[in-house]
Amino acid sequence: MKCMNVKVCLLISVFVLSLSGINAQNVDRKYWTDLAYKMSQPILSNMAKGELKKNMNVELSPIWDNRNIDVVYLETFGRLMSGIAPWLSLPDDNTPEGKQRKQLREWALLSCRNAVDPNSPDYINWKASAQILVDASYLAQAFLRAPEQLWEPLDDQTKERFVSEFKGLRRYLPAYNNWLLFPAMVETFLLSIGEDYDAYRIDIAIRKMEEWYESDGWYADGPHFAFDYYNGYAIQPMYLEIVQTLLKTKRAPRVNTERVDIVTKRIQRYSHFLERMISPEGTFPVFGRSMTYRLAVFQPLMLLALQENMPKQITEGQVRAGVTAAMKNMFSVEGNFDKDGYLQLGFAGHQPELADYYTNNGSLYITSLVFLPLGLSADHSFWTSEPEDWTSRKAWSGRSFPKDYATRLK
């Protein structure tokens, strides 16, 4: 039976675990890793054998716009890989988690090979529609997040095929909104591995992100501001990782230490909002389009945790506790997964009516972006620190909490 009072549940869990000699922090990580494995296993085990298209239970939005259904498979694979890449970058060990991680990495490398092998049943239709550009960028992001584990081990032919397919994406013109970041991410990855790249596709994204920055840590999604979570799903993390990579290469004159610093401060400010959006009960507001993307909402905060650069006044213990509570509230609801373990359309459970016209259940694997802190080892302070109450829990129980502020950050 679901526990309706998160605070009571946490206290009970800590008490029970103390009797068994297991601390709550370790259990938090085990919950995250088990959920990440549960989400990943049906996708990667099938794609490693070239059987994802054959076996995946595809679910389309009730208002699906009839685009080529082939887009489903790169949406599934690319988005999943972007979320679990840091976890797969950890070294092998003989722990239960280590065995899960090693298995997923082995499947992921085989899946990468099949994604670009024209003879594989799971070869991605890289010409299906412009949507392919979006999800290729998430796969490129995965390669940037774990190059030594996911890119370098690939055989030369597979690497050449990826480079060819990525360069072929230049056939598509991105929409005039957050989509500008998708070709920029692909080209940034090509630059990072020493390949020819389209500098304009990177430069125009940087120019427009600066033009579309509003204030107080928020970017508009194109010329017009939209109050939704696209700052979390794509804009803030992709922009930060693009400029960070460009700074390392020293091949982009528009990017310097000062630019990276201001982009970092913006995502830190936005992450303040995300942390405060977690209610005392461990839920968060449901607004804007693409709410079926579930916990991808928290990607900026999770990326900063991974990079050990969280904003001041926010502790690792409160972030882990708050996000874990939200994760448990969401995934304790029946219907998130179908009978074969594939994600289903919905926010908390199976709610297909929430899906947008562009959404299929492959789109939903973007929720794996919440798992970025799994790239921190089990003995890192993010996982070993004591769980703490998050801001709204302190505020609504009459305790002291940091007052908020506003900043422009132009």
Tab-separated table of C-alpha atoms in Angstrom:
chain	number	residue	atom	x	y	z
A	1	MET	CA	0.000	0.000	0.000
A	2	LYS	CA	1.260	3.488	-0.872
A	3	CYS	CA	2.293	5.612	2.102
A	4	MET	CA	0.468	8.948	1.817
A	5	ASN	CA	2.666	10.869	4.295
A	6	VAL	CA	6.182	11.124	2.882
A	7	LYS	CA	7.714	12.416	6.108
A	8	VAL	CA	6.295	9.542	8.155
A	9	CYS	CA	7.414	7.072	5.497
A	10	LEU	CA	10.955	8.432	5.555
A	11	LEU	CA	11.128	8.229	9.343
A	12	ILE	CA	9.805	4.671	9.333
A	13	SER	CA	12.286	3.710	6.614
A	14	VAL	CA	15.220	5.194	8.526
A	15	PHE	CA	14.169	3.334	11.700
A	16	VAL	CA	13.766	-0.002	9.925
A	17	LEU	CA	17.030	0.428	8.071
A	18	SER	CA	18.894	1.341	11.251
A	19	LEU	CA	17.896	-2.026	12.678
A	20	SER	CA	19.405	-3.765	9.673
A	21	GLY	CA	22.606	-1.707	9.663
A	22	ILE	CA	21.812	-0.034	6.338
A	23	ASN	CA	21.686	3.770	6.231
A	24	ALA	CA	19.061	5.801	4.420
A	25	GLN	CA	21.622	7.311	2.074
A	26	ASN	CA	22.644	3.917	0.679
A	27	VAL	CA	19.000	3.006	0.250
A	28	ASP	CA	18.372	6.206	-1.699
A	29	ARG	CA	21.087	5.268	-4.168
A	30	LYS	CA	19.841	1.702	-4.443
A	31	TYR	CA	16.349	2.974	-5.187
A	32	TRP	CA	17.732	5.231	-7.940
A	33	THR	CA	19.940	2.545	-9.490
A	34	ASP	CA	17.213	-0.102	-9.396
A	35	LEU	CA	14.784	2.298	-11.078
A	36	ALA	CA	17.388	3.288	-13.678
A	37	TYR	CA	18.059	-0.374	-14.447
A	38	LYS	CA	14.349	-1.182	-14.620
A	39	MET	CA	13.839	1.640	-17.110
A	40	SER	CA	16.911	0.803	-19.209
A	41	GLN	CA	16.870	-3.001	-19.347
A	42	PRO	CA	13.990	-3.549	-21.809
A	43	ILE	CA	15.440	-0.963	-24.196
A	44	LEU	CA	19.113	-1.878	-24.185
A	45	SER	CA	18.754	-5.656	-23.887
A	46	ASN	CA	16.546	-5.691	-26.978
A	47	MET	CA	18.480	-3.146	-29.022
A	48	ALA	CA	21.752	-4.955	-28.287
A	49	LYS	CA	20.252	-7.946	-30.119
A	50	GLY	CA	18.726	-5.836	-32.885
A	51	GLU	CA	15.230	-6.547	-31.564
A	52	LEU	CA	13.994	-3.214	-30.193
A	53	LYS	CA	11.814	-2.423	-33.203
A	54	LYS	CA	10.480	-5.964	-33.105
A	55	ASN	CA	9.648	-6.114	-29.404
A	56	MET	CA	8.998	-2.578	-28.128
A	57	ASN	CA	5.384	-1.837	-27.291
A	58	VAL	CA	4.974	1.508	-29.036
A	59	GLU	CA	2.307	3.865	-27.704
A	60	LEU	CA	1.414	7.009	-29.645
A	61	SER	CA	-0.352	10.108	-28.397
A	62	PRO	CA	-4.126	10.054	-29.015
A	63	ILE	CA	-3.534	13.237	-31.052
A	64	TRP	CA	-0.398	11.949	-32.827
A	65	ASP	CA	0.416	14.114	-35.847
A	66	ASN	CA	1.170	11.135	-38.101
A	67	ARG	CA	4.897	11.807	-38.454
A	68	ASN	CA	7.003	8.790	-39.403
A	69	ILE	CA	6.787	6.274	-36.559
A	70	ASP	CA	10.463	5.452	-37.077
A	71	VAL	CA	11.302	8.478	-34.909
A	72	VAL	CA	10.255	6.453	-31.854
A	73	TYR	CA	13.424	4.402	-31.648
A	74	LEU	CA	16.037	7.164	-31.597
A	75	GLU	CA	13.852	9.106	-29.180
A	76	THR	CA	13.918	6.085	-26.894
A	77	PHE	CA	17.607	5.265	-27.242
A	78	GLY	CA	19.095	8.763	-27.450
A	79	ARG	CA	17.195	10.179	-24.505
A	80	LEU	CA	17.813	7.162	-22.303
A	81	MET	CA	21.535	7.212	-23.033
A	82	SER	CA	21.848	10.903	-22.214
A	83	GLY	CA	20.447	10.247	-18.754
A	84	ILE	CA	22.392	7.127	-17.812
A	85	ALA	CA	25.709	7.967	-19.524
A	86	PRO	CA	27.387	9.384	-16.379
A	87	TRP	CA	26.371	6.299	-14.402
A	88	LEU	CA	27.818	4.010	-17.051
A	89	SER	CA	31.085	5.938	-16.859
A	90	LEU	CA	31.863	4.630	-13.364
A	91	PRO	CA	34.442	1.819	-13.126
A	92	ASP	CA	33.345	-1.800	-12.849
A	93	ASP	CA	33.045	-3.449	-9.464
A	94	ASN	CA	31.491	-6.621	-8.045
A	95	THR	CA	28.634	-4.946	-6.197
A	96	PRO	CA	25.064	-5.628	-7.357
A	97	GLU	CA	24.981	-2.086	-8.725
A	98	GLY	CA	28.315	-2.590	-10.471
A	99	LYS	CA	26.984	-5.700	-12.195
A	100	GLN	CA	23.882	-3.810	-13.348
A	101	ARG	CA	26.031	-0.981	-14.656
A	102	LYS	CA	28.452	-3.259	-16.511
A	103	GLN	CA	25.603	-5.130	-18.173
A	104	LEU	CA	23.927	-1.927	-19.320
A	105	ARG	CA	27.209	-0.564	-20.704
A	106	GLU	CA	27.826	-3.734	-22.692
A	107	TRP	CA	24.302	-3.604	-24.099
A	108	ALA	CA	24.662	0.122	-24.823
A	109	LEU	CA	27.799	-0.367	-26.909
A	110	LEU	CA	26.129	-3.121	-28.944
A	111	SER	CA	23.069	-0.900	-29.326
A	112	CYS	CA	25.252	1.924	-30.646
A	113	ARG	CA	26.652	-0.395	-33.272
A	114	ASN	CA	23.178	-1.501	-34.340
A	115	ALA	CA	21.932	2.097	-34.495
A	116	VAL	CA	24.208	2.858	-37.448
A	117	ASP	CA	24.558	-0.571	-39.064
A	118	PRO	CA	22.384	-0.651	-42.213
A	119	ASN	CA	22.231	-4.432	-41.922
A	120	SER	CA	20.768	-4.368	-38.416
A	121	PRO	CA	16.994	-4.566	-37.903
A	122	ASP	CA	17.469	-1.754	-35.376
A	123	TYR	CA	19.248	0.576	-37.782
A	124	ILE	CA	17.918	4.070	-37.105
A	125	ASN	CA	16.091	5.736	-39.969
A	126	TRP	CA	18.205	8.879	-39.865
A	127	LYS	CA	16.059	10.440	-42.582
A	128	ALA	CA	12.682	9.781	-40.953
A	129	SER	CA	11.935	13.446	-40.185
A	130	ALA	CA	13.460	16.530	-38.581
A	131	GLN	CA	12.633	14.970	-35.193
A	132	ILE	CA	15.728	12.796	-35.668
A	133	LEU	CA	17.817	15.945	-35.213
A	134	VAL	CA	16.418	16.395	-31.713
A	135	ASP	CA	17.238	12.936	-30.464
A	136	ALA	CA	20.577	12.660	-32.216
A	137	SER	CA	21.550	15.614	-30.049
A	138	TYR	CA	20.705	13.672	-26.888
A	139	LEU	CA	22.839	10.770	-28.097
A	140	ALA	CA	25.676	13.184	-28.908
A	141	GLN	CA	25.230	14.584	-25.409
A	142	ALA	CA	25.596	11.062	-24.015
A	143	PHE	CA	28.890	10.649	-25.895
A	144	LEU	CA	30.096	13.959	-24.432
A	145	ARG	CA	29.071	12.893	-20.950
A	146	ALA	CA	30.916	9.554	-21.080
A	147	PRO	CA	33.404	9.621	-23.976
A	148	GLU	CA	35.804	7.044	-22.545
A	149	GLN	CA	33.064	4.503	-21.905
A	150	LEU	CA	30.573	5.082	-24.731
A	151	TRP	CA	32.491	6.595	-27.654
A	152	GLU	CA	36.109	5.479	-27.517
A	153	PRO	CA	35.350	1.727	-27.194
A	154	LEU	CA	33.322	1.731	-30.420
A	155	ASP	CA	35.021	0.121	-33.425
A	156	ASP	CA	36.299	2.402	-36.196
A	157	GLN	CA	33.539	1.500	-38.628
A	158	THR	CA	30.813	2.338	-36.114
A	159	LYS	CA	32.488	5.654	-35.317
A	160	GLU	CA	32.733	6.501	-39.025
A	161	ARG	CA	29.075	5.660	-39.484
A	162	PHE	CA	28.030	7.890	-36.597
A	163	VAL	CA	30.084	10.770	-37.949
A	164	SER	CA	28.497	10.325	-41.364
A	165	GLU	CA	24.967	10.155	-39.944
A	166	PHE	CA	25.545	13.159	-37.689
A	167	LYS	CA	26.892	15.248	-40.539
A	168	GLY	CA	23.940	14.152	-42.656
A	169	LEU	CA	21.621	15.847	-40.159
A	170	ARG	CA	22.633	19.157	-41.689
A	171	ARG	CA	19.862	18.458	-44.185
A	172	TYR	CA	17.390	19.624	-41.517
A	173	LEU	CA	16.645	23.217	-40.557
A	174	PRO	CA	15.828	23.516	-36.842
A	175	ALA	CA	12.762	25.336	-35.601
A	176	TYR	CA	13.327	28.875	-34.346
A	177	ASN	CA	13.257	28.033	-30.644
A	178	ASN	CA	15.069	25.621	-28.311
A	179	TRP	CA	15.656	23.432	-31.381
A	180	LEU	CA	18.646	25.623	-32.309
A	181	LEU	CA	20.521	23.868	-29.515
A	182	PHE	CA	20.100	20.441	-31.082
A	183	PRO	CA	22.291	20.937	-34.189
A	184	ALA	CA	24.658	22.955	-31.995
A	185	MET	CA	25.063	19.971	-29.671
A	186	VAL	CA	25.705	17.582	-32.570
A	187	GLU	CA	28.279	19.935	-34.102
A	188	THR	CA	29.915	20.488	-30.710
A	189	PHE	CA	30.353	16.746	-30.343
A	190	LEU	CA	31.904	16.533	-33.823
A	191	LEU	CA	34.292	19.334	-32.876
A	192	SER	CA	35.197	17.494	-29.643
A	193	ILE	CA	36.385	14.427	-31.561
A	194	GLY	CA	38.375	16.441	-34.095
A	195	GLU	CA	35.914	16.172	-36.993
A	196	ASP	CA	34.887	18.919	-39.379
A	197	TYR	CA	31.990	20.837	-37.890
A	198	ASP	CA	29.552	23.543	-38.892
A	199	ALA	CA	30.621	26.536	-36.793
A	200	TYR	CA	27.583	28.575	-37.822
A	201	ARG	CA	25.168	26.058	-36.322
A	202	ILE	CA	26.950	26.473	-33.007
A	203	ASP	CA	27.349	30.232	-33.235
A	204	ILE	CA	23.717	30.974	-34.074
A	205	ALA	CA	22.568	28.935	-31.074
A	206	ILE	CA	24.870	30.912	-28.763
A	207	ARG	CA	23.755	34.238	-30.226
A	208	LYS	CA	20.081	33.371	-29.860
A	209	MET	CA	20.393	31.961	-26.354
A	210	GLU	CA	21.896	35.286	-25.308
A	211	GLU	CA	19.182	37.190	-27.154
A	212	TRP	CA	16.431	35.030	-25.635
A	213	TYR	CA	17.685	35.202	-22.064
A	214	GLU	CA	14.997	37.032	-20.099
A	215	SER	CA	16.174	37.546	-16.527
A	216	ASP	CA	16.466	35.881	-13.137
A	217	GLY	CA	17.701	32.558	-14.570
A	218	TRP	CA	15.014	32.052	-17.251
A	219	TYR	CA	15.363	31.798	-21.025
A	220	ALA	CA	12.510	32.289	-23.475
A	221	ASP	CA	11.850	29.366	-25.802
A	222	GLY	CA	12.448	31.359	-28.965
A	223	PRO	CA	11.210	34.935	-29.436
A	224	HIS	CA	8.381	34.410	-26.931
A	225	PHE	CA	8.496	33.352	-23.300
A	226	ALA	CA	6.634	30.182	-22.298
A	227	PHE	CA	6.122	29.249	-18.670
A	228	ASP	CA	6.951	25.556	-18.877
A	229	TYR	CA	9.837	23.237	-18.070
A	230	TYR	CA	11.787	23.489	-21.331
A	231	ASN	CA	14.525	25.350	-19.476
A	232	GLY	CA	14.949	22.000	-17.706
A	233	TYR	CA	14.263	19.524	-20.488
A	234	ALA	CA	16.761	21.056	-22.899
A	235	ILE	CA	17.731	24.730	-22.802
A	236	GLN	CA	19.798	25.247	-19.662
A	237	PRO	CA	21.782	21.963	-19.626
A	238	MET	CA	22.491	21.837	-23.359
A	239	TYR	CA	23.614	25.445	-23.499
A	240	LEU	CA	25.900	24.988	-20.489
A	241	GLU	CA	27.498	21.789	-21.812
A	242	ILE	CA	27.979	23.309	-25.264
A	243	VAL	CA	29.877	26.334	-23.958
A	244	GLN	CA	31.842	24.221	-21.481
A	245	THR	CA	32.988	21.940	-24.315
A	246	LEU	CA	33.811	24.868	-26.571
A	247	LEU	CA	35.907	26.456	-23.841
A	248	LYS	CA	37.932	23.245	-23.528
A	249	THR	CA	38.615	23.149	-27.255
A	250	LYS	CA	39.550	26.862	-27.405
A	251	ARG	CA	38.209	26.960	-30.962
A	252	ALA	CA	35.188	29.205	-30.460
A	253	PRO	CA	36.065	32.916	-30.145
A	254	ARG	CA	32.609	33.803	-28.807
A	255	VAL	CA	33.099	31.532	-25.782
A	256	ASN	CA	35.468	32.410	-22.959
A	257	THR	CA	35.665	31.851	-19.216
A	258	GLU	CA	33.444	34.861	-18.555
A	259	ARG	CA	30.715	33.514	-20.854
A	260	VAL	CA	30.785	30.064	-19.242
A	261	ASP	CA	30.631	31.674	-15.815
A	262	ILE	CA	27.493	33.688	-16.610
A	263	VAL	CA	25.748	30.681	-18.202
A	264	THR	CA	26.617	28.680	-15.089
A	265	LYS	CA	25.207	31.331	-12.776
A	266	ARG	CA	21.962	31.351	-14.771
A	267	ILE	CA	21.464	27.600	-14.465
A	268	GLN	CA	22.303	27.819	-10.770
A	269	ARG	CA	19.638	30.488	-10.318
A	270	TYR	CA	17.097	28.431	-12.262
A	271	SER	CA	17.959	25.442	-10.074
A	272	HIS	CA	17.008	27.461	-7.020
A	273	PHE	CA	13.484	27.567	-8.406
A	274	LEU	CA	13.471	23.835	-9.106
A	275	GLU	CA	14.456	22.980	-5.550
A	276	ARG	CA	11.786	25.305	-4.137
A	277	MET	CA	9.162	23.764	-6.412
A	278	ILE	CA	9.380	20.478	-4.511
A	279	SER	CA	6.415	20.596	-2.136
A	280	PRO	CA	6.599	19.539	1.521
A	281	GLU	CA	4.984	16.246	0.454
A	282	GLY	CA	7.555	15.607	-2.297
A	283	THR	CA	5.562	16.623	-5.376
A	284	PHE	CA	6.039	19.457	-7.876
A	285	PRO	CA	3.730	21.684	-9.970
A	286	VAL	CA	2.268	20.259	-13.163
A	287	PHE	CA	2.186	23.016	-15.781
A	288	GLY	CA	3.238	23.628	-19.367
A	289	ARG	CA	3.547	21.248	-22.277
A	290	SER	CA	5.390	17.919	-22.252
A	291	MET	CA	4.529	17.041	-18.661
A	292	THR	CA	4.764	13.390	-19.716
A	293	TYR	CA	8.534	13.958	-19.587
A	294	ARG	CA	8.159	13.414	-15.853
A	295	LEU	CA	11.364	13.892	-13.819
A	296	ALA	CA	13.381	15.450	-16.658
A	297	VAL	CA	12.112	18.645	-15.038
A	298	PHE	CA	15.033	18.382	-12.596
A	299	GLN	CA	17.826	17.968	-15.156
A	300	PRO	CA	19.538	21.346	-14.457
A	301	LEU	CA	19.757	20.664	-10.737
A	302	MET	CA	20.935	17.107	-11.372
A	303	LEU	CA	23.618	18.298	-13.809
A	304	LEU	CA	24.944	20.781	-11.282
A	305	ALA	CA	25.053	18.008	-8.677
A	306	LEU	CA	27.018	15.844	-11.108
A	307	GLN	CA	29.427	18.693	-11.816
A	308	GLU	CA	29.739	19.416	-8.072
A	309	ASN	CA	28.627	22.990	-8.653
A	310	MET	CA	25.247	23.329	-6.970
A	311	PRO	CA	24.109	26.815	-5.987
A	312	LYS	CA	24.887	28.167	-2.548
A	313	GLN	CA	22.251	27.698	0.150
A	314	ILE	CA	21.245	24.328	-1.329
A	315	THR	CA	22.798	21.228	0.225
A	316	GLU	CA	23.317	17.848	-1.360
A	317	GLY	CA	21.301	16.208	1.399
A	318	GLN	CA	18.215	18.318	0.786
A	319	VAL	CA	18.376	17.897	-2.988
A	320	ARG	CA	18.754	14.117	-2.759
A	321	ALA	CA	15.959	13.848	-0.207
A	322	GLY	CA	13.569	16.091	-2.105
A	323	VAL	CA	14.099	14.519	-5.513
A	324	THR	CA	13.952	11.017	-4.032
A	325	ALA	CA	10.596	11.854	-2.449
A	326	ALA	CA	9.281	13.118	-5.795
A	327	MET	CA	10.635	10.032	-7.543
A	328	LYS	CA	8.936	7.698	-5.086
A	329	ASN	CA	5.649	9.589	-5.241
A	330	MET	CA	5.642	9.329	-9.023
A	331	PHE	CA	6.825	5.761	-9.502
A	332	SER	CA	4.770	4.269	-6.677
A	333	VAL	CA	1.719	4.885	-8.868
A	334	GLU	CA	0.628	1.912	-10.963
A	335	GLY	CA	0.764	2.309	-14.733
A	336	ASN	CA	4.062	4.082	-15.348
A	337	PHE	CA	5.310	0.871	-16.999
A	338	ASP	CA	3.386	-1.602	-19.126
A	339	LYS	CA	3.396	-5.368	-18.595
A	340	ASP	CA	6.698	-5.726	-20.496
A	341	GLY	CA	8.465	-2.918	-18.665
A	342	TYR	CA	8.169	-0.106	-21.225
A	343	LEU	CA	7.210	3.380	-20.103
A	344	GLN	CA	3.642	4.398	-20.824
A	345	LEU	CA	2.187	7.802	-21.662
A	346	GLY	CA	1.405	9.760	-18.530
A	347	PHE	CA	2.830	11.808	-15.683
A	348	ALA	CA	2.194	9.631	-12.639
A	349	GLY	CA	0.770	6.431	-13.993
A	350	HIS	CA	-0.901	5.791	-17.342
A	351	GLN	CA	-2.574	9.001	-18.530
A	352	PRO	CA	-2.433	8.994	-22.356
A	353	GLU	CA	-4.725	12.012	-22.604
A	354	LEU	CA	-1.833	14.156	-21.285
A	355	ALA	CA	0.358	13.431	-24.312
A	356	ASP	CA	1.069	16.181	-26.822
A	357	TYR	CA	0.723	15.640	-30.567
A	358	TYR	CA	4.470	14.954	-30.911
A	359	THR	CA	4.711	12.501	-28.010
A	360	ASN	CA	5.166	8.744	-28.103
A	361	ASN	CA	6.328	6.531	-25.285
A	362	GLY	CA	9.873	6.677	-26.623
A	363	SER	CA	9.794	10.417	-25.857
A	364	LEU	CA	9.287	9.592	-22.187
A	365	TYR	CA	12.776	8.169	-21.699
A	366	ILE	CA	13.925	11.738	-21.284
A	367	THR	CA	12.879	11.247	-17.648
A	368	SER	CA	16.163	9.326	-17.257
A	369	LEU	CA	17.918	12.714	-17.100
A	370	VAL	CA	17.070	12.729	-13.399
A	371	PHE	CA	19.682	9.971	-12.956
A	372	LEU	CA	22.707	12.183	-13.751
A	373	PRO	CA	24.006	12.162	-10.130
A	374	LEU	CA	24.474	8.395	-10.393
A	375	GLY	CA	27.682	9.390	-12.173
A	376	LEU	CA	28.976	10.309	-8.706
A	377	SER	CA	30.434	7.325	-6.881
A	378	ALA	CA	28.520	5.722	-4.040
A	379	ASP	CA	30.933	7.238	-1.514
A	380	HIS	CA	30.471	10.783	-2.831
A	381	SER	CA	28.951	13.268	-0.418
A	382	PHE	CA	25.836	13.598	-2.590
A	383	TRP	CA	25.016	10.035	-1.543
A	384	THR	CA	26.631	9.861	1.918
A	385	SER	CA	25.378	13.165	3.351
A	386	GLU	CA	22.498	13.026	5.800
A	387	PRO	CA	19.071	13.567	4.237
A	388	GLU	CA	17.757	17.050	4.997
A	389	ASP	CA	14.442	18.778	4.636
A	390	TRP	CA	14.171	20.816	1.452
A	391	THR	CA	13.142	24.479	1.360
A	392	SER	CA	9.353	24.188	1.129
A	393	ARG	CA	9.244	21.598	3.889
A	394	LYS	CA	11.137	23.965	6.182
A	395	ALA	CA	8.977	26.900	5.157
A	396	TRP	CA	5.640	25.154	5.740
A	397	SER	CA	6.665	23.790	9.122
A	398	GLY	CA	7.511	27.208	10.535
A	399	ARG	CA	11.264	26.792	10.525
A	400	SER	CA	13.931	29.143	9.266
A	401	PHE	CA	14.733	28.924	5.557
A	402	PRO	CA	16.753	31.099	3.146
A	403	LYS	CA	14.739	33.981	1.736
A	404	ASP	CA	14.757	34.268	-2.028
A	405	TYR	CA	16.153	37.033	-4.236
A	406	ALA	CA	16.133	38.181	-7.852
A	407	THR	CA	18.997	38.712	-10.287
A	408	ARG	CA	19.301	39.738	-13.901
A	409	LEU	CA	22.516	37.907	-14.925
A	410	LYS	CA	22.752	39.478	-18.368
